[in-house]
XYZ file of C-alpha atoms in Angstrom:
414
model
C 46.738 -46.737 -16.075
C 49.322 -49.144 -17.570
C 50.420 -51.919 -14.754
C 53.304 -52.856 -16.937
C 56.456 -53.014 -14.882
C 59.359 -51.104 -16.665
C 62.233 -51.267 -13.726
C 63.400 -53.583 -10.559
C 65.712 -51.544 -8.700
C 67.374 -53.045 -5.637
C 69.452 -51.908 -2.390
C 70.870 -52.316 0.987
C 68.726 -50.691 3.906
C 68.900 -50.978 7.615
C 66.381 -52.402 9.908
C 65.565 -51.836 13.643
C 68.705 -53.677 15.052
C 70.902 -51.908 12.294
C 71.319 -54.779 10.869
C 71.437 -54.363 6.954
C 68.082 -55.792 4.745
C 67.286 -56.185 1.322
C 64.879 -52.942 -0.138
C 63.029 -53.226 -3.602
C 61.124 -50.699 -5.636
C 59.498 -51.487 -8.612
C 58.116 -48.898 -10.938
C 55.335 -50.169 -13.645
C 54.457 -47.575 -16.442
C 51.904 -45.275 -14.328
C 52.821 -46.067 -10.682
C 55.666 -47.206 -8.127
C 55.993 -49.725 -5.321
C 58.339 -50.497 -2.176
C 58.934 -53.095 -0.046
C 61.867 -54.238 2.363
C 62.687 -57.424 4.100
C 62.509 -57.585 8.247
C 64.630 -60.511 9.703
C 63.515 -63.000 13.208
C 65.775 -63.573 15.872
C 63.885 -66.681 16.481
C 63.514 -68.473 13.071
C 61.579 -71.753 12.647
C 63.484 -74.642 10.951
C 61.404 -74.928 8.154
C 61.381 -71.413 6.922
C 62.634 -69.929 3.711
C 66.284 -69.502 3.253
C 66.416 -65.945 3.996
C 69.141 -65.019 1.511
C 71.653 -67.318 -0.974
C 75.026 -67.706 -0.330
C 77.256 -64.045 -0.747
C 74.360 -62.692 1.549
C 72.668 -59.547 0.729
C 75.002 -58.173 -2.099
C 74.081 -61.804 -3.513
C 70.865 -60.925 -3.190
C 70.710 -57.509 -5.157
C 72.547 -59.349 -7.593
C 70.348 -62.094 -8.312
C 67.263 -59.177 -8.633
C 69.765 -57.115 -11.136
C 70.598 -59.893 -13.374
C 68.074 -62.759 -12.977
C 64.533 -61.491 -11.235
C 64.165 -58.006 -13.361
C 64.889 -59.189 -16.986
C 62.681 -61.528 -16.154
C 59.843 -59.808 -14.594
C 60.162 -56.576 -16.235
C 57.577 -56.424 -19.036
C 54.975 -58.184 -16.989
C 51.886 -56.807 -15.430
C 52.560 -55.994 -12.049
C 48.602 -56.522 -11.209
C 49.985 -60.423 -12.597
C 50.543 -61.157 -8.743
C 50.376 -65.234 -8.953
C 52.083 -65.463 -12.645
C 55.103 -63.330 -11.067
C 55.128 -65.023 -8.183
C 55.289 -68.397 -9.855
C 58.385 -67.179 -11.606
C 60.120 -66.356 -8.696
C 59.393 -70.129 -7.500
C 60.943 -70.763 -11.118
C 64.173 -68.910 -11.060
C 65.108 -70.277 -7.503
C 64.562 -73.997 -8.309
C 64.160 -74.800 -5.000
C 61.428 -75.362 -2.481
C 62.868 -72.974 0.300
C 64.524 -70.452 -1.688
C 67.861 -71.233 -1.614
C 69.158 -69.721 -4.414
C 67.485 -66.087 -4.533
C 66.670 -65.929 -1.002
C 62.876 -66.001 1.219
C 63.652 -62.003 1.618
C 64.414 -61.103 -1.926
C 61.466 -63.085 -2.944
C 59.847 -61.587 -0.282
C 60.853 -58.012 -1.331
C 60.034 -58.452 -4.821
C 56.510 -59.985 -4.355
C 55.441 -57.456 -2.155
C 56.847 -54.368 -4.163
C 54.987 -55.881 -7.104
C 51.425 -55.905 -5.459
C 52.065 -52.370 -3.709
C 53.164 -51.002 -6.916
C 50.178 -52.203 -8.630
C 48.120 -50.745 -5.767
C 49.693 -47.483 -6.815
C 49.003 -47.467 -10.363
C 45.241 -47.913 -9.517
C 45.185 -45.449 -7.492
C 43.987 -47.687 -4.601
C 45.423 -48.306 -0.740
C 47.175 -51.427 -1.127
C 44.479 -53.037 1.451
C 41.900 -52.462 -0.874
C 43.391 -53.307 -3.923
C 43.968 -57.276 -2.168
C 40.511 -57.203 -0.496
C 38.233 -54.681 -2.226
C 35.348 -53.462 -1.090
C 34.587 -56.287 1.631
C 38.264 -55.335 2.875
C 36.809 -53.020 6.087
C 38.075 -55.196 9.054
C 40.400 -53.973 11.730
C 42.401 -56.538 13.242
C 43.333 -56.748 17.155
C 46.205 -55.799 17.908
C 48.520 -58.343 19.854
C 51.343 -56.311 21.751
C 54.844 -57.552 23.013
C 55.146 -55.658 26.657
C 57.375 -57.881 28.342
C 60.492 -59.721 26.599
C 62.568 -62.536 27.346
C 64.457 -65.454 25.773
C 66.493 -65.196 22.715
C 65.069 -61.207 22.826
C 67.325 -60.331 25.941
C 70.214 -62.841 25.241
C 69.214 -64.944 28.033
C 69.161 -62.812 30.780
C 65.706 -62.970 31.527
C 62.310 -64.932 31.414
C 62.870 -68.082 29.481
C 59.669 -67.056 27.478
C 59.965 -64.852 24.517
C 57.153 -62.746 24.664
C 54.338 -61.497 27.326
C 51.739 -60.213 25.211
C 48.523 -57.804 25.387
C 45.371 -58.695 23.573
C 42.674 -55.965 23.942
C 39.756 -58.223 22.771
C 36.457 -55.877 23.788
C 37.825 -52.790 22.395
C 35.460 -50.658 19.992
C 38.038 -49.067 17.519
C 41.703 -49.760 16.127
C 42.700 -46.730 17.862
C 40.591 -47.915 21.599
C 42.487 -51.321 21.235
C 46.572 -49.391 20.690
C 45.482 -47.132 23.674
C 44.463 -49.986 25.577
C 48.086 -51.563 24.890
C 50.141 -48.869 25.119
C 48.349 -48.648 28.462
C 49.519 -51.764 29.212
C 53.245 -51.121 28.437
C 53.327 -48.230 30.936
C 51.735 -49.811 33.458
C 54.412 -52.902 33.598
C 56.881 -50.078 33.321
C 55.747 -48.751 36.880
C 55.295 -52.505 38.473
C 58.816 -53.503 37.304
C 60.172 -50.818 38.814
C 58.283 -51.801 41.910
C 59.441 -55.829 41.912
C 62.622 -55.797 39.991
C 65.216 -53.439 41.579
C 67.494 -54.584 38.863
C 65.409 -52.476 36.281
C 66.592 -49.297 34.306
C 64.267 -49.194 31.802
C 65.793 -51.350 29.179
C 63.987 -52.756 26.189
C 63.995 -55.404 23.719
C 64.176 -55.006 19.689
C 60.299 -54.774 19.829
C 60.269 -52.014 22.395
C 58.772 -54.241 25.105
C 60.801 -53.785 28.774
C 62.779 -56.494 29.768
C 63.511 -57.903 33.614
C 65.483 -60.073 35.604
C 62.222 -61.538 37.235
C 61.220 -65.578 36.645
C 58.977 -66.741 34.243
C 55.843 -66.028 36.724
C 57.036 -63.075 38.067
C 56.619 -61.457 34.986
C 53.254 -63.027 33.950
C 52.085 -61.879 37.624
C 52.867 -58.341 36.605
C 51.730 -58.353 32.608
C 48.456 -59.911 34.201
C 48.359 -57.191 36.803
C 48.526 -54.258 33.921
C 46.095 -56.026 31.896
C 43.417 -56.187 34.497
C 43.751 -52.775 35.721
C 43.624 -51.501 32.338
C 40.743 -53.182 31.900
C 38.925 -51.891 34.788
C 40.206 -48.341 33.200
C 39.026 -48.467 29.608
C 35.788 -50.585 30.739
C 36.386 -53.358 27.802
C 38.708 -56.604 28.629
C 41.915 -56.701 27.822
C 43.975 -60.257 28.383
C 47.821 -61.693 28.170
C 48.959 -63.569 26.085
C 52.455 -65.594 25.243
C 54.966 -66.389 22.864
C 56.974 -69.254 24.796
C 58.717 -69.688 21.381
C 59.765 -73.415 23.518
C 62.104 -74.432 20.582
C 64.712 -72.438 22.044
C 65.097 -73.676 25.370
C 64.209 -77.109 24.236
C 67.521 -79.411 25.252
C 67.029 -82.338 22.987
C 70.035 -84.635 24.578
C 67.702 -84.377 28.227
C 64.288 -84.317 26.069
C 63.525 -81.036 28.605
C 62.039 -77.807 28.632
C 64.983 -76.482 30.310
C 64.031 -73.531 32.489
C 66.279 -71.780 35.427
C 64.118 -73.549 38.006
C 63.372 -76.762 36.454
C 63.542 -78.978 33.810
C 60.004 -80.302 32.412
C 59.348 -83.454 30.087
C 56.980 -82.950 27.459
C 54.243 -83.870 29.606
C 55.273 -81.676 32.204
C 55.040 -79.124 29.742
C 51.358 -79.451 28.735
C 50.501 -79.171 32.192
C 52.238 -76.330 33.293
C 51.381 -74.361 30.060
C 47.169 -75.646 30.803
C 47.415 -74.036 34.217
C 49.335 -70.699 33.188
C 46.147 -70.486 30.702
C 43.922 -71.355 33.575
C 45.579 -69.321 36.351
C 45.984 -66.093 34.207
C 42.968 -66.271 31.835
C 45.470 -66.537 28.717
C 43.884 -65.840 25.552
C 46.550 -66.560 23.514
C 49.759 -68.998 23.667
C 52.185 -68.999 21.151
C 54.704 -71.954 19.968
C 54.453 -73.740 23.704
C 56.157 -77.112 22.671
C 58.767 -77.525 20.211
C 58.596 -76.727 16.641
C 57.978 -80.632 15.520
C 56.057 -81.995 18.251
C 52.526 -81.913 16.595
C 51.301 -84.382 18.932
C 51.459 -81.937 22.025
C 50.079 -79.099 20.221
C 46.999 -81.345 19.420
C 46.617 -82.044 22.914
C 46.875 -78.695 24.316
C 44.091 -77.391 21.508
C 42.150 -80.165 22.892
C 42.257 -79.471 26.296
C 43.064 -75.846 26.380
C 39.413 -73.219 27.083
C 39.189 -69.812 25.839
C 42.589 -69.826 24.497
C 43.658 -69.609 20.964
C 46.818 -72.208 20.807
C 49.088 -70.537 17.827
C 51.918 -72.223 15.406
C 54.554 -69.850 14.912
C 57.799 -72.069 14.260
C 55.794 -75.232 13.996
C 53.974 -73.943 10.956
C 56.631 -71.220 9.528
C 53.445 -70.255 7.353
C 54.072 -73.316 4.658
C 50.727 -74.800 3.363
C 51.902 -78.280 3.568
C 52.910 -77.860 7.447
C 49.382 -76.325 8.063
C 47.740 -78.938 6.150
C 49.708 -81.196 8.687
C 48.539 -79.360 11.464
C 45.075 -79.704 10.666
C 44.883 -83.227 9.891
C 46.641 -83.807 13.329
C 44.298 -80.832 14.901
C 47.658 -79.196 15.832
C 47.076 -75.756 17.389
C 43.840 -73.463 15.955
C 45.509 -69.989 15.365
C 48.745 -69.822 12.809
C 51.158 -66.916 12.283
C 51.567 -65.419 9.205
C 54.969 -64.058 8.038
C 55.361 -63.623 4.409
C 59.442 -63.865 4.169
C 58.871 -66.908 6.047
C 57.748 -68.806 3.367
C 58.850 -66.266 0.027
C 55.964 -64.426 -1.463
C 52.408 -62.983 -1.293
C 51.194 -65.519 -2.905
C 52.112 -68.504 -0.750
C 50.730 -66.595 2.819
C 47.511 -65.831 0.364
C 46.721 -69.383 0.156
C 48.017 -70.740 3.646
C 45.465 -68.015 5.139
C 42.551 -68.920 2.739
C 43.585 -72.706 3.748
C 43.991 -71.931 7.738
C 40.377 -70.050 7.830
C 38.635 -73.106 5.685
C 39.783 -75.436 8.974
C 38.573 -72.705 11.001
C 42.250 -71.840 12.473
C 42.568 -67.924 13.244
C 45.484 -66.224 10.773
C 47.514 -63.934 12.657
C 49.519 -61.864 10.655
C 53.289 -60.665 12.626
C 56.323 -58.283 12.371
C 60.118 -59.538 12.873
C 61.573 -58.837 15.703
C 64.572 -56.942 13.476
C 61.753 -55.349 11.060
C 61.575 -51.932 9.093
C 58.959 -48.557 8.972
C 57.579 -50.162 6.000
C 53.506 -50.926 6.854
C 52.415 -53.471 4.535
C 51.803 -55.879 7.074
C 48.991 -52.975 8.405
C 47.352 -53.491 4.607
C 48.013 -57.263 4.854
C 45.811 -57.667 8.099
C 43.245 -56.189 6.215
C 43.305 -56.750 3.013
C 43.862 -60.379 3.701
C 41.648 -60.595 6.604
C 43.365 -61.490 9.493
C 41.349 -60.622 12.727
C 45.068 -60.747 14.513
C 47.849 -58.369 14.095
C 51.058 -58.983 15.986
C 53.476 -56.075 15.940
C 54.650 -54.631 18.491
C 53.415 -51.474 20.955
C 55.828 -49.054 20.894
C 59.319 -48.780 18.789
C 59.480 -46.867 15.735
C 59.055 -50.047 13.324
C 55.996 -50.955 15.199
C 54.273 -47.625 15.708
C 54.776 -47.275 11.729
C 52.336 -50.442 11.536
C 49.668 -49.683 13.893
C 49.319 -45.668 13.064
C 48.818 -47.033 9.639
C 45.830 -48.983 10.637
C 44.603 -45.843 12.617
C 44.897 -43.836 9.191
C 42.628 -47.233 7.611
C 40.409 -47.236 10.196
C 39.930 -43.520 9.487
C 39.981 -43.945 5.726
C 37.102 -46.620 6.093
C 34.776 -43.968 8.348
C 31.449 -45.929 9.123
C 32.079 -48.740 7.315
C 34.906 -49.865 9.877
C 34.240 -52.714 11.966
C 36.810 -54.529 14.675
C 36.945 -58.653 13.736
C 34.868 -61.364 15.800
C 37.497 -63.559 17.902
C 35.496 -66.098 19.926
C 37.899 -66.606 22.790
């Protein structure tokens, strides 16, 4: 089959908060590929421009009359030449001229459409035969911060990591266990509940910051008494957004905690409620703290979300400094396949854990399903319910199915 692309077609879609996104399909002689942008609510400094100045219709523009003359032509199994030339055609380090999403878009369209013409699942045609890992899944059940404008838990995320379950499909029952049961223990503690929900699906409360981890921990150990395999919380504090830089605080409705103050309270939340996982607890420069925590921290996998924004040269950063040892990876952050490719092969050479993540404003498409895999991240962040989400991990039930015996679930040591 002929990978040769012969058309770039791009449009407006909507994601999961109706806002509009950037859609690409590109068609190569004996096959066809799709991929659309998702968009963060909390977005690290450093990332990728997400779209040039006019916005989207700029956007679908720039991929009409400067990305597909250009591209078309090409071999669409070409992944790192085409990728290159999208670097070219922006001219700029963070895409500032074509836009982190429409490079994004286009990358991603290319490798899925080469995946087609093969006649191969896009995880297989990145990882090939080795490419039989099933990631964890790491579920939002609990928002607050920027996710429920404010109005809740300073920190963004309380999360569910199944860790000892057997299969792909054990570890989203052992979640989606998880969501009910803080369902039934909100409605218990917060008599301001109605059953209201974030983008990502997760319920959202009134209740402090360890009022909620008291419950999320709560769900998580009874579900693991229930399933018989151990199931822990996790967190994204996602601390650049309630970081007041003029009072150098951590501001939080009850207090206000110095940098140092930080470390400590975030070492004996990990202590207290057997964290396994803590995302973005300091601010997105302070490489310093994150050091320290990794240093200090036990059984806990200390993650760069907005301190890394997925960019090689941060990561490189981060491991000279021993900055956090878990990164996430979120390909519009930093443009194209390409670029996560190598930040991931660079993150697992240092022996950090790649965790590949959803937007919180995302779309049904499921590469990030074949990404986990193909790529082999042993973490996949997406979500537990919500129809975005659900598209994700009932894609990686249909890979774990696909792969029959030769499935296996990744080795975490936490």
């Amino acid at each position: 089959m002929s990978t040769v692309i012969e058309d770039v077609i791009a449009r407006k879609i909507f994601n999961s908060r109706g806002e509009e996104t950037i859609e690409v399909d590109v068609i190569t002689a004996g096959g066809f590929g799709r991929a659309s942008a998702p968009s963060g609510a909390s977005r690290g400094k450093a990332e990728a421009t997400p779209y040039p100045k006019g916005g989207i219709e700029e956007a679908i523009r720039k991929v009409e009359q400067v990305i597909a003359p250009e591209i078309i032509g090409l071999n669409a199994d070409s992944q790192e030449e085409i990728d290159s030339l999208l670097h070219s055609l922006d001219g700029t380090e963070n895409f500032n001229n074509i836009g982190g999403n429409t490079a994004f878009a286009v990358s991603l369209a290319v490798a899925d459409a080469a995946a087609n013409t093969y006649g191969l699942p896009l995880f297989q045609y990145l990882g090939g035969f080795y490419a039989k890992v099933l990631p964890y899944p790491l579920g939002n059940v609990l928002s607050g911060g920027k996710h429920t404008a404010g109005k809740g838990p300073e920190i963004q995320e309380f999360l569910s990591l199944p860790l000892g379950a057997p299969s792909f499909l054990e570890a989203q029952r052992a979640n989606a266990t998880v969501h009910e049961k803080v369902r039934k223990l909100l409605e218990k503690k917060d008599k301001t509940f109605t059953g209201g929900k974030s983008d990502e699906g997760a319920w959202t409360c009134a209740l402090s910051n360890d009022e909620a981890l008291e419950i999320v921990y709560e769900a998580c150990e009874e579900t693991s008494k229930e399933l018989g395999f151990e199931c822990r919380v996790g967190l994204d504090v996602a601390a650049s957004t309630f970081w007041n830089a003029r009072k150098k605080r951590y501001v939080y409705r009850d207090k206000a905690l110095d940098s140092n103050e930080q470390l400590e309270y975030i070492l004996e939340l990990i202590k207290n409620y057997k964290l396994a996982y803590v995302e973005d607890p300091f601010r997105e420069e302070d490489f310093e703290k994150f050091a320290e925590l990794t240093k200090k921290a036990k059984n806990c996998l200390i993650c760069g979300d907005d301190l890394f924004v997925t960019n090689l040269k941060r990561l490189q950063k981060g491991i000279k400094l021993g900055a956090a040892n878990t990164i996430i990876i979120k390909v519009n952050q930093i443009g194209t396949l390409t670029d996560a490719w190598e930040t991931i092969r660079a993150a697992k050479a240092a022996g950090y854990t790649p965790v590949i993540s959803h937007r919180s404003g995302d779309t049904v498409d499921s590469h990030i399903a074949h990404l986990a895999v193909g790529l082999g991240c042993p973490i996949i962040k997406t979500g537990v319910v919500e129809g975005a989400r659900i598209a994700k991990l009932n894609e990686l039930i249909r890979i774990e199915e696909m792969l029959a015996d030769r499935a296996l679930m990744a080795q975490l040591k936490v």
